[in-house]
Short mmCIF file of C-alpha atoms in Angstrom, two decimals:
data_model
loop_
_atom_site.label_atom_id
_atom_site.label_comp_id
_atom_site.label_asym_id
_atom_site.label_seq_id
_atom_site.Cartn_x
_atom_site.Cartn_y
_atom_site.Cartn_z
CA MET A 164 0.10 0.12 -0.18
CA ARG A 165 1.25 3.38 -0.88
CA ARG A 166 2.36 5.27 2.02
CA LEU A 167 0.90 8.48 2.32
CA ALA A 168 3.13 11.36 2.42
CA LEU A 169 1.10 13.42 4.72
CA PRO A 170 3.77 15.64 6.12
CA ALA A 171 4.80 16.80 2.95
CA LEU A 172 1.25 17.77 2.18
CA ALA A 173 0.21 21.18 3.10
CA LEU A 174 -3.07 23.34 2.53
CA LEU A 175 -2.94 26.69 2.14
CA ALA A 176 -6.16 28.70 3.15
CA CYS A 177 -7.70 31.27 1.02
CA ALA A 178 -8.62 33.10 3.85
CA ALA A 179 -6.51 34.39 6.63
CA LEU A 180 -5.87 31.73 9.53
CA ALA A 181 -6.53 33.77 12.38
CA GLN A 182 -9.74 35.24 12.45
CA PRO A 183 -9.15 38.97 12.38
CA GLY A 184 -10.94 41.09 14.95
CA GLU A 185 -11.95 38.06 16.95
CA GLU A 186 -11.01 39.25 20.25
CA ARG A 187 -12.99 42.32 19.85
CA VAL A 188 -16.15 40.26 18.85
CA VAL A 189 -15.56 37.80 21.87
CA GLN A 190 -15.84 40.53 24.20
CA ALA A 191 -19.30 41.64 22.62
CA PHE A 192 -20.32 38.05 22.59
CA LYS A 193 -19.80 37.66 26.35
CA LEU A 194 -22.32 40.17 26.93
CA LEU A 195 -24.65 38.77 24.57
CA ALA A 196 -24.46 35.09 26.04
CA GLN A 197 -25.31 36.60 29.44
CA LEU A 198 -28.39 38.37 27.91
CA SER A 199 -29.44 35.39 25.81
CA ALA A 200 -29.12 33.00 28.71
CA GLU A 201 -31.66 35.10 30.53
CA GLY A 202 -33.98 34.87 27.61
CA VAL A 203 -33.51 38.23 26.02
CA ASP A 204 -33.97 38.61 22.25
CA VAL A 205 -30.49 39.53 21.02
CA SER A 206 -30.98 38.48 17.45
CA SER A 207 -30.39 42.01 16.23
CA GLN A 208 -27.23 42.16 18.00
CA VAL A 209 -26.15 38.64 16.67
CA ALA A 210 -26.75 39.65 13.10
CA ARG A 211 -24.61 42.89 13.44
CA LEU A 212 -21.67 40.77 15.04
CA ASN A 213 -21.77 38.42 12.16
CA ARG A 214 -21.57 41.30 9.85
CA ALA A 215 -18.70 42.66 11.80
CA LEU A 216 -16.80 39.52 11.57
CA GLU A 217 -17.32 39.79 7.65
CA LEU A 218 -16.12 43.21 7.83
CA TYR A 219 -13.09 42.15 9.76
CA ARG A 220 -12.16 39.49 6.96
CA GLU A 221 -12.37 42.31 4.46
CA ASN A 222 -10.10 44.30 6.24
CA ARG A 223 -12.81 47.05 6.84
CA THR A 224 -11.62 47.61 10.45
CA SER A 225 -13.06 50.78 11.40
CA GLU A 226 -16.51 49.87 10.24
CA ALA A 227 -16.39 46.60 12.16
CA ASP A 228 -15.07 48.46 14.97
CA ALA A 229 -18.13 50.72 15.07
CA LEU A 230 -20.60 47.70 14.54
CA VAL A 231 -19.07 46.03 17.46
CA ALA A 232 -19.16 49.29 19.68
CA GLY A 233 -22.68 49.73 18.75
CA VAL A 234 -23.37 46.07 20.03
CA VAL A 235 -21.59 46.66 23.29
CA ARG A 236 -23.42 49.89 23.97
CA ASP A 237 -26.87 48.10 23.01
CA SER A 238 -26.01 45.02 25.17
CA GLU A 239 -24.75 47.24 28.07
CA ALA A 240 -28.21 49.01 28.04
CA LEU A 241 -30.09 45.75 27.92
CA GLU A 242 -28.00 44.57 30.75
CA LEU A 243 -29.02 47.38 32.88
CA GLN A 244 -32.87 46.63 32.14
CA LEU A 245 -32.02 43.01 32.82
CA PRO A 246 -33.63 42.97 36.44
CA TYR A 247 -36.88 44.43 35.15
CA TYR A 248 -36.80 42.15 32.43
CA ARG A 249 -36.37 39.22 34.89
CA LEU A 250 -38.96 40.28 36.94
CA ALA A 251 -41.62 40.84 34.29
CA ARG A 252 -40.99 37.62 32.60
CA TRP A 253 -41.34 35.81 36.38
CA VAL A 254 -44.46 37.94 36.80
CA GLY A 255 -45.84 37.07 33.50
CA LEU A 256 -45.40 33.30 33.87
CA GLY A 257 -46.72 33.54 37.40
CA ALA A 258 -49.77 35.10 35.99
CA SER A 259 -50.16 32.78 33.17
CA VAL A 260 -49.56 29.72 35.47
CA ALA A 261 -52.27 31.02 37.95
CA ALA A 262 -54.98 31.77 35.51
CA LEU A 263 -54.49 28.24 34.02
CA ALA A 264 -54.62 26.64 37.53
CA ALA A 265 -57.86 28.62 38.36
CA ALA A 266 -59.67 27.64 35.23
CA PRO A 267 -60.94 24.13 36.36
CA PRO A 268 -62.23 25.26 39.90
CA LEU A 269 -63.86 28.46 37.95
CA PHE A 270 -65.35 26.13 35.21
CA TYR A 271 -66.77 23.89 37.92
CA TYR A 272 -68.37 27.01 39.85
CA LEU A 273 -69.41 29.03 36.99
CA PHE A 274 -70.39 26.78 33.97
CA PRO A 275 -73.73 25.13 35.56
CA ARG A 276 -74.65 28.85 36.32
CA LEU A 277 -74.13 30.25 32.99
CA TYR A 278 -75.62 27.15 31.51
CA ALA A 279 -78.96 27.73 33.50
CA LEU A 280 -78.99 31.28 32.75
CA ALA A 281 -78.70 30.57 28.99
CA TRP A 282 -81.24 27.85 29.24
CA ALA A 283 -83.59 30.33 30.82
CA TYR A 284 -82.50 32.84 28.21
CA ALA A 285 -83.53 30.76 25.47
CA ARG A 286 -87.06 29.89 26.80
CA ARG A 287 -87.68 33.51 28.02
CA ARG A 288 -90.87 33.65 25.73
CA TRP A 289 -92.31 30.53 27.00
CA LEU A 290 -95.54 30.70 28.83
CA VAL A 291 -96.43 28.37 31.73
CA ARG A 292 -100.15 27.36 31.60
CA ARG A 293 -101.85 25.63 34.37
CA VAL A 294 -103.70 22.65 32.57
CA GLY A 295 -105.52 21.70 35.85
CA ARG A 296 -105.00 20.05 39.27
CA ARG A 297 -103.34 16.55 39.16
CA GLY A 298 -105.88 14.10 39.04
CA ALA A 299 -108.46 16.39 37.85
CA GLY A 300 -111.11 15.33 35.39
CA ARG A 301 -111.30 11.93 36.51
CA MET B 24 -81.28 19.45 28.20
CA VAL B 25 -80.46 19.57 31.65
CA LEU B 26 -76.87 19.51 32.85
CA ASP B 27 -76.55 16.78 35.30
CA ASP B 28 -73.95 15.99 37.54
CA GLU B 29 -72.09 13.35 35.52
CA VAL B 30 -71.85 15.76 32.31
CA LEU B 31 -70.27 18.45 34.34
CA ALA B 32 -67.86 15.94 36.12
CA VAL B 33 -66.68 14.83 32.42
CA LEU B 34 -66.47 18.55 31.31
CA THR B 35 -64.45 19.78 34.44
CA ALA B 36 -61.99 16.67 33.91
CA ILE B 37 -61.49 17.71 30.38
CA VAL B 38 -60.88 21.46 31.46
CA THR B 39 -58.57 20.16 34.04
CA VAL B 40 -56.24 18.07 31.79
CA ALA B 41 -56.09 20.96 29.56
CA SER B 42 -55.33 23.16 32.05
CA ALA B 43 -52.52 20.95 33.10
CA ILE B 44 -51.01 20.64 29.51
CA GLY B 45 -51.09 24.34 29.40
CA ILE B 46 -49.11 25.03 32.55
CA ALA B 47 -46.69 22.28 31.66
CA SER B 48 -46.02 23.98 28.33
CA LEU B 49 -45.44 27.17 30.02
CA ILE B 50 -42.81 25.96 32.80
CA PRO B 51 -39.35 26.84 31.06
CA ARG B 52 -37.60 23.64 30.28
CA ASN B 53 -34.04 22.80 29.63
CA PRO B 54 -33.77 20.43 26.53
CA GLU B 55 -30.90 18.60 25.76
CA PRO B 56 -28.58 21.37 24.08
CA PHE B 57 -26.71 20.31 21.03
CA VAL B 58 -24.62 21.76 18.17
CA ALA B 59 -24.32 20.38 14.52
CA ILE B 60 -21.99 20.30 11.80
CA GLY B 61 -22.30 18.85 8.27
CA LEU B 62 -20.41 18.95 5.15
CA LEU B 63 -22.10 20.08 1.70
CA SER B 64 -20.85 20.19 -1.71
CA GLU B 65 -20.15 23.63 -3.44
CA ARG B 66 -23.81 23.80 -4.57
CA GLY B 67 -24.87 23.36 -0.97
CA VAL B 68 -26.32 20.04 -1.05
CA ILE B 69 -25.48 16.68 0.39
CA GLY B 70 -23.38 14.73 -2.24
CA GLY B 71 -21.60 15.71 -5.33
CA TYR B 72 -18.22 16.29 -3.46
CA PRO B 73 -15.03 16.54 -5.19
CA ARG B 74 -12.56 13.66 -4.96
CA LEU B 75 -9.90 14.51 -7.23
CA LEU B 76 -8.42 18.07 -6.54
CA GLY B 77 -6.15 19.86 -8.99
CA GLU B 78 -7.93 23.20 -8.14
CA PRO B 79 -8.88 24.99 -5.27
CA VAL B 80 -11.58 22.97 -3.38
CA ARG B 81 -15.07 24.62 -2.86
CA LEU B 82 -17.23 23.18 -0.15
CA ARG B 83 -19.64 24.53 2.23
CA VAL B 84 -20.06 23.68 6.01
CA PHE B 85 -23.27 23.75 7.76
CA VAL B 86 -23.66 24.42 11.32
CA ALA B 87 -26.42 24.66 13.61
CA ASN B 88 -26.95 25.85 17.34
CA HIS B 89 -29.58 24.22 19.57
CA LEU B 90 -27.90 25.19 22.83
CA GLY B 91 -30.71 26.99 24.23
CA GLU B 92 -28.88 30.44 23.94
CA VAL B 93 -26.66 32.48 21.58
CA ALA B 94 -23.45 30.81 20.73
CA MET B 95 -20.16 31.55 18.97
CA LEU B 96 -19.13 28.78 16.93
CA LYS B 97 -15.77 28.30 14.76
CA VAL B 98 -15.35 25.82 12.11
CA VAL B 99 -11.66 24.54 12.05
CA ALA B 100 -10.34 22.88 8.98
CA LYS B 101 -7.45 20.41 9.36
CA LEU B 102 -5.42 18.10 7.45
CA GLY B 103 -5.73 14.35 8.43
CA ALA B 104 -5.61 10.79 6.69
CA ARG B 105 -7.06 7.40 6.91
CA GLY B 106 -6.57 6.42 10.60
CA ARG B 107 -5.81 9.88 11.54
CA LEU B 108 -9.21 11.66 12.46
CA PRO B 109 -10.55 13.49 15.45
CA THR B 110 -12.73 11.84 17.95
CA SER B 111 -15.87 12.73 19.75
CA GLU B 112 -13.50 13.56 22.83
CA ALA B 113 -10.40 14.89 21.27
CA PRO B 114 -9.69 17.12 18.21
CA LEU B 115 -7.15 16.20 15.60
CA ASP B 116 -3.67 16.96 16.75
CA ALA B 117 -2.59 19.10 13.64
CA PRO B 118 -2.53 22.86 12.93
CA PRO B 119 -5.62 24.42 11.56
CA VAL B 120 -5.52 25.43 7.89
CA TRP B 121 -8.57 27.40 7.84
CA GLU B 122 -10.95 28.51 10.45
CA ARG B 123 -14.26 30.82 10.52
CA ALA B 124 -16.30 31.84 13.41
CA VAL B 125 -20.12 32.48 13.28
CA ILE B 126 -22.49 33.58 16.05
CA LEU B 127 -25.96 32.08 15.98
CA GLY B 128 -28.98 32.46 18.09
CA HIS B 129 -30.69 29.41 19.44
CA GLY B 130 -32.34 27.57 16.48
CA GLN B 131 -30.36 29.16 14.03
CA ASN B 132 -27.87 27.72 11.40
CA ALA B 133 -25.48 29.01 8.82
CA THR B 134 -23.72 27.39 5.69
CA ILE B 135 -20.40 28.61 5.54
CA PRO B 136 -18.62 28.74 2.19
CA VAL B 137 -15.08 26.95 2.33
CA GLN B 138 -12.46 27.32 -0.18
CA LEU B 139 -8.88 25.89 0.24
CA VAL B 140 -5.97 25.13 -1.91
CA VAL B 141 -4.03 22.11 -1.84
CA GLU B 142 -0.41 22.68 -2.64
CA ARG B 143 1.14 19.38 -2.87
CA GLU B 144 -0.21 15.99 -4.50
CA GLY B 145 -1.37 13.15 -2.01
CA LEU B 146 -3.90 10.40 -1.85
CA ASN B 147 -6.82 9.94 0.76
CA VAL B 148 -6.03 13.25 2.28
CA ALA B 149 -8.80 13.64 5.00
CA LEU B 150 -10.00 17.22 5.12
CA VAL B 151 -11.21 17.37 8.63
CA PHE B 152 -13.65 20.10 9.91
CA GLU B 153 -14.16 20.31 13.55
CA LEU B 154 -16.72 22.49 15.33
CA TRP B 155 -15.27 24.50 18.35
CA ALA B 156 -17.46 26.87 20.64
CA TYR B 157 -16.61 29.77 22.76
CA ASP B 158 -17.07 29.20 26.37
CA ALA B 159 -17.80 32.59 27.80
CA SER B 160 -17.52 31.40 31.46
CA ARG B 161 -13.96 29.84 30.74
CA GLY B 162 -13.09 32.46 28.17
CA ALA B 163 -11.75 29.86 25.70
CA TRP B 164 -12.63 27.84 22.67
CA VAL B 165 -13.94 24.48 23.63
CA TYR B 166 -13.91 21.48 21.05
CA THR B 167 -17.56 20.55 20.75
CA GLY B 168 -16.79 16.69 19.71
CA ARG B 169 -18.68 17.30 16.49
CA TRP B 170 -16.49 17.03 13.25
CA CYS B 171 -16.80 16.03 9.70
CA HIS B 172 -14.38 15.03 7.01
CA LEU B 173 -13.97 14.21 3.31
CA TYR B 174 -11.19 12.04 1.78
CA VAL B 175 -9.68 13.84 -1.38
CA ASN B 176 -6.91 12.81 -3.61
CA VAL B 177 -4.75 15.51 -4.72
CA THR B 178 -3.29 15.38 -8.05
CA ARG B 179 -0.02 16.75 -9.46
CA GLY B 180 -0.56 20.23 -10.95
CA ALA B 181 -2.52 21.74 -8.23
CA PRO B 182 -1.96 25.48 -8.14
#
């Protein structure tokens, strides 16, 4: 079997081996990771960071730096709102769970009454006529 | 029609089950997180991969993030051979020849174009693509254990 001369093989990448600007993007990503773990929507920031990575690869460093700086600024603003976001999320979740948990007993209590009301409403024009005493006419 | 107790009990049971299902779907769960990598041809489909290289090899690498949060992933290309491939625990002990980072939200994926030039000839050269993820808590790139490869023969006369 022909022995492969792998050590003699070499690949040249068409792109640069080291991802340019990666360190700056990593710093912004750390903020995004924290926000994302809390459930904050960071899709806009993700798209901008990916664009920044492209710009770094094209050596358009100043544009990329501006994008990354904008993402960091937005992420820091979101980070400040994180306690309120967290509180609103838990309050919303609690309210939803409470509403769903209350549905069965409310249904059990209200449904027969509403049904009786609807039944009576549907027959609101009915007349009750006495046809005589029980056993009358015998 | 009169609503008797049996009918009311059945209706209440149905509402109770629906309520329980609704609550279960609301409670946040932590599904098994995973990332994925796949190798596609230049046209972005499975199959039709180049086998004989005399010119730059053009491929596409598909990556997907299902970690439950945003992830910074990096595809790292290395040179391997038959019997010299990465495992799910350890990456290939070889220098990277190409790499590309991408940031993906949960449930997102990306198809990354790859273009490599092989300088010298050889048989059964494994083009290995490893998937790494940036661990923000450790501040370092971590091998995910996901990788794919393609065997190619490189002919003389490659640029």
